[in-house]
Short mmCIF file of C-alpha atoms in Angstrom, two decimals:
data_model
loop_
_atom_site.label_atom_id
_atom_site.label_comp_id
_atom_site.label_asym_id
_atom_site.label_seq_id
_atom_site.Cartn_x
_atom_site.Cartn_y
_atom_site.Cartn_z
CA UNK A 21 -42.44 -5.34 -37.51
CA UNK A 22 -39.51 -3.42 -39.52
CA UNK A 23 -40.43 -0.39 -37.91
CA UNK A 24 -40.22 -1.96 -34.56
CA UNK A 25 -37.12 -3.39 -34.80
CA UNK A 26 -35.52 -0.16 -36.31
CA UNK A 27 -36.85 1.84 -33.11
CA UNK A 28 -35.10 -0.49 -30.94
CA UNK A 29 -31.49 -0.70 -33.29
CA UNK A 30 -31.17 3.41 -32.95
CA UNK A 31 -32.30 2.96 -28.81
CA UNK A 32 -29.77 0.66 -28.59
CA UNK A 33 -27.12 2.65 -31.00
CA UNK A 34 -27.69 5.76 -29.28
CA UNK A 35 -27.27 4.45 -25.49
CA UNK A 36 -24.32 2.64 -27.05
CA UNK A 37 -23.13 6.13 -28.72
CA UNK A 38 -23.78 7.28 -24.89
CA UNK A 39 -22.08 5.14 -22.72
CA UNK A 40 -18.97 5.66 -25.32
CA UNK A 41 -18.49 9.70 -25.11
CA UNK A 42 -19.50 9.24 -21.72
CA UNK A 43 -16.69 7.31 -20.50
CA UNK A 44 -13.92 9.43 -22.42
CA UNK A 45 -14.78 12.15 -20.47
CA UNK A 46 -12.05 13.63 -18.32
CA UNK A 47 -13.85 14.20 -14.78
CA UNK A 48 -12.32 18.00 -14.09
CA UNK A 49 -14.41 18.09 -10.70
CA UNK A 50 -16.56 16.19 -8.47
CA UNK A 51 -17.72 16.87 -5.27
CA UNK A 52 -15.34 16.19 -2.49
CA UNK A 53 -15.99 15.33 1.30
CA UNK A 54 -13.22 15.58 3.61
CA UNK A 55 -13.12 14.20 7.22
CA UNK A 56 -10.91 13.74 10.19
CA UNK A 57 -11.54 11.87 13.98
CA UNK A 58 -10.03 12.00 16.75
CA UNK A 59 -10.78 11.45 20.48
CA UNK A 60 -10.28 14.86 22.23
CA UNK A 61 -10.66 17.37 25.09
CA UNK A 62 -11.45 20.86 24.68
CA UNK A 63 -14.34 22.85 24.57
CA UNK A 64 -17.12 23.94 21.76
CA UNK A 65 -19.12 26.86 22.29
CA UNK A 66 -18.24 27.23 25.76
CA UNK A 67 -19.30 23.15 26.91
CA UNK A 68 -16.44 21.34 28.02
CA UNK A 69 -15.39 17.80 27.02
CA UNK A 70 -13.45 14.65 27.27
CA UNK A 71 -12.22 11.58 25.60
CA UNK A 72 -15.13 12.67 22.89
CA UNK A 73 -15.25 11.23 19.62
CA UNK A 74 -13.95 14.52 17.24
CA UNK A 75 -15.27 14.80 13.57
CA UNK A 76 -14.39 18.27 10.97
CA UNK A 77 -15.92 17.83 7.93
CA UNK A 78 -15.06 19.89 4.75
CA UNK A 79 -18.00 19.72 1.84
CA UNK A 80 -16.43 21.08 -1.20
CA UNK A 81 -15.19 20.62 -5.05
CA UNK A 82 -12.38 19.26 -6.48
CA UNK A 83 -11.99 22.02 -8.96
CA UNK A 84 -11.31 24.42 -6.15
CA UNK A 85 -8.32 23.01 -4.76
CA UNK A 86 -5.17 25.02 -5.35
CA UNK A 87 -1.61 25.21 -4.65
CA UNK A 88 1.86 23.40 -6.11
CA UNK A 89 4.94 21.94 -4.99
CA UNK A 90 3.76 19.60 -2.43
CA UNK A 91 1.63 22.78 -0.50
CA UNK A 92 -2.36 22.22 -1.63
CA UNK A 93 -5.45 23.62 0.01
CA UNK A 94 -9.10 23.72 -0.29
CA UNK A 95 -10.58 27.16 1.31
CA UNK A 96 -14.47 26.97 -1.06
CA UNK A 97 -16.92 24.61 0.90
CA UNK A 98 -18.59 24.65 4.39
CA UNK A 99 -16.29 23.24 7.27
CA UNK A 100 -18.34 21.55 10.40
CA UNK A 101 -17.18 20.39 13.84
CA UNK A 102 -18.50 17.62 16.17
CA UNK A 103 -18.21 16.51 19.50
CA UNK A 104 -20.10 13.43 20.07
CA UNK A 105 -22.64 14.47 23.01
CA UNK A 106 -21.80 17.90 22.84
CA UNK A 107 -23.19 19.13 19.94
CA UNK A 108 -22.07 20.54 16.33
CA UNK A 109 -20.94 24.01 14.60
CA UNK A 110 -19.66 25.27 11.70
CA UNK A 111 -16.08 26.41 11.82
CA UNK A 112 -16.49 29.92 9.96
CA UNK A 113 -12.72 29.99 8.55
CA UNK A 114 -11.55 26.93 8.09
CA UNK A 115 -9.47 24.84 5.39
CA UNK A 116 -8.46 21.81 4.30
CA UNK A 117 -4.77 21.14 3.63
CA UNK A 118 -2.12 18.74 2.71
CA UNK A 119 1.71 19.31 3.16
CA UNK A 120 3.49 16.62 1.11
CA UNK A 121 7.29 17.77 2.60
CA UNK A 122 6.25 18.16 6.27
CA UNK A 123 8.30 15.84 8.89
CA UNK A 124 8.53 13.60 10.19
CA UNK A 125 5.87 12.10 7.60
CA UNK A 126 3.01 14.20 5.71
CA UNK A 127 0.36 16.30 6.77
CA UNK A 128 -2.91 16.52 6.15
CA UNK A 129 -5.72 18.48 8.50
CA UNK A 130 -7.67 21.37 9.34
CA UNK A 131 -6.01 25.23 9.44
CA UNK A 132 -7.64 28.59 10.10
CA UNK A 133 -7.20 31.48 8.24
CA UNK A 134 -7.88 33.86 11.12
CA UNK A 135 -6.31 31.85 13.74
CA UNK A 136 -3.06 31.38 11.77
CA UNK A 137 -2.77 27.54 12.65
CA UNK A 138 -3.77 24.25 12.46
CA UNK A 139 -7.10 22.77 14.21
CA UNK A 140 -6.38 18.86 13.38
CA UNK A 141 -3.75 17.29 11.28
CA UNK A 142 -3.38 13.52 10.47
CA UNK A 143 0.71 12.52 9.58
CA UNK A 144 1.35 9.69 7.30
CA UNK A 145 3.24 8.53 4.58
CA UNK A 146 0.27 8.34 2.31
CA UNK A 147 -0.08 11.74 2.50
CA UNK A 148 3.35 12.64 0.46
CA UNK A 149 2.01 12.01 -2.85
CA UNK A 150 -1.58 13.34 -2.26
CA UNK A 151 -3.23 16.25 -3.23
CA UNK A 152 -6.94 16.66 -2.33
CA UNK A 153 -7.97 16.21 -5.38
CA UNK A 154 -9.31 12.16 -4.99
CA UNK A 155 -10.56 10.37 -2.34
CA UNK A 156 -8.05 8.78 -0.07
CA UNK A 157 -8.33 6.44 3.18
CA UNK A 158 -9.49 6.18 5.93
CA UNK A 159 -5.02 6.75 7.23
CA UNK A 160 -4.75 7.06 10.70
CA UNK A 161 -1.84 8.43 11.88
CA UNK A 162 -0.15 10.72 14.68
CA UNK A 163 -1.95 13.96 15.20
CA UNK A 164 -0.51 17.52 15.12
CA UNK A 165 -3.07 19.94 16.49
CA UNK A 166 -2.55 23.80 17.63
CA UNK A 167 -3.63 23.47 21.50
CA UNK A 168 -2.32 27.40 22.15
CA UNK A 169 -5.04 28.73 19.51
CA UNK A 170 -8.98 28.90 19.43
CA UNK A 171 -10.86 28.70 16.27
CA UNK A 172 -14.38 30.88 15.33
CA UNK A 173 -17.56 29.09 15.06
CA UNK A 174 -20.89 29.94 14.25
CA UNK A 175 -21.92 30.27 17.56
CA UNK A 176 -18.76 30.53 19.10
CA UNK A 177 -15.56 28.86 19.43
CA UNK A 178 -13.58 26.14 19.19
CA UNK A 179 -10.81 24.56 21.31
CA UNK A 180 -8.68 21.34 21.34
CA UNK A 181 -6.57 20.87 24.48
CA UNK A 182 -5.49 17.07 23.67
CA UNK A 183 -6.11 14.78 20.94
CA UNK A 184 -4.99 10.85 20.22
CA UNK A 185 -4.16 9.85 17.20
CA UNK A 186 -6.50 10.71 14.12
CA UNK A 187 -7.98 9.71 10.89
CA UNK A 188 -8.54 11.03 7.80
CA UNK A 189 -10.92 10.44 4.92
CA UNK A 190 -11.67 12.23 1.35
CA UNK A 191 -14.52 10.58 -0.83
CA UNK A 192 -15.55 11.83 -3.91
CA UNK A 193 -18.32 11.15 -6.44
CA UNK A 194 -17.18 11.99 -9.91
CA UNK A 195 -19.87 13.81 -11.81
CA UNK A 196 -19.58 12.49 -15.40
CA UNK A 197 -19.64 8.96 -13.70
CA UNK A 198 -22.56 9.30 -12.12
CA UNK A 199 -24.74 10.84 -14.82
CA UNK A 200 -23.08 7.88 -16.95
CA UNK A 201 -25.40 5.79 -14.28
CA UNK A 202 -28.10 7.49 -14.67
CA UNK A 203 -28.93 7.47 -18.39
CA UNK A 204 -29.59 3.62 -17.98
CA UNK A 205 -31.46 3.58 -15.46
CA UNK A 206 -34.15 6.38 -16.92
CA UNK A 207 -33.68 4.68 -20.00
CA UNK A 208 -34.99 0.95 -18.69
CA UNK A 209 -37.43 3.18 -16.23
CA UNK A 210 -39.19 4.54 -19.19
CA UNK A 211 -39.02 1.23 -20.93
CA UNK A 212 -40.58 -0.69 -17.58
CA UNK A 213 -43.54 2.22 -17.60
CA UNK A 214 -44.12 1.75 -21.44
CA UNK A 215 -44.86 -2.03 -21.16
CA UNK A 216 -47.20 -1.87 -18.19
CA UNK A 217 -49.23 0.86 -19.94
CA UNK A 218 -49.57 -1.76 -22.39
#
């Protein structure tokens, strides 16, 4: 019976011991999804559209965001357009952005590094104090786009002639978090199997 009950004091002390260094952890990165919609006209990979729904998505990590003094970016992750019935590509140079100082309020969006300019941005307020690093929204504000520039995709290009106002979203998933989830639920997993191989 002592034996027993000692097996389940150290379970219990070291899930407690767990939980403990496991929540002091700083989370340096997580993984970071950013979007932005808008309803558009333009043209991807040489079908036409209008009044489309408008979704570029940016899959990357928090830990690669750079910049300072109200100018960050995100360049490392895999950027994706959408055009609701048109179809979907992946924009080959694309980044995300925020400019804290822009006016009239602050930007956040899409640029290219080839094409010199922005696809999509989203202006608001919220935006002055952000800095890609944690998830934010859904803001929708006015839209700045770059209507005089095309952007590479992977199977061609992309265009916006006119967009209405947009919306932006970052959600993250913070790593040391969600292993912190985890160990409980292996933990009362392996304690469910033990009893019913009783």
């Amino acid at each position: 019976m002592r034996k027993h009950s000692l097996r389940h004091f150290c379970l219990a002390l070291l899930l407690a011991v767990g939980l403990v260094l496991g929540s002091s952890l700083p989370t340096f990165a997580a993984p970071i999804t950013y979007m932005e919609q808008a309803i558009g006209s333009g043209s991807l990979d040489g079908s036409s559209f209008f009044d489309r729904l408008v979704t570029i998505t940016f899959v990357g990590d928090t830990s690669t965001v750079t910049g300072s003094a109200g100018f960050f970016t995100n360049s490392v992750g895999t950027a994706t357009v959408s055009v609701a019935g048109v179809g979907s590509d992946t924009l080959t140079n694309a980044f995300v952005f925020v400019n804290q100082g822009w006016t009239p309020a602050a930007a956040v969006g899409f640029g290219d590094n080839m094409a010199g300019g922005s696809i999509l941005d989203t202006l608001h307020s919220a935006f002055a104090s952000y800095d890609l690093t944690t998830a934010i929204g859904p803001q929708t504000g006015s839209t700045f786009y770059r209507n005089d520039l095309t952007f590479a995709t992977g199977s061609g290009t992309f265009h916006l002639d006119l967009a209405g106002d947009s919306t932006f979203t970052a959600t993250t998933v913070p790593l040391p978090s969600a292993l912190l989830l985890l160990g409980p639920g292996l933990v009362g997993l392996i304690g469910i199997r033990k009893r019913l191989q009783k």
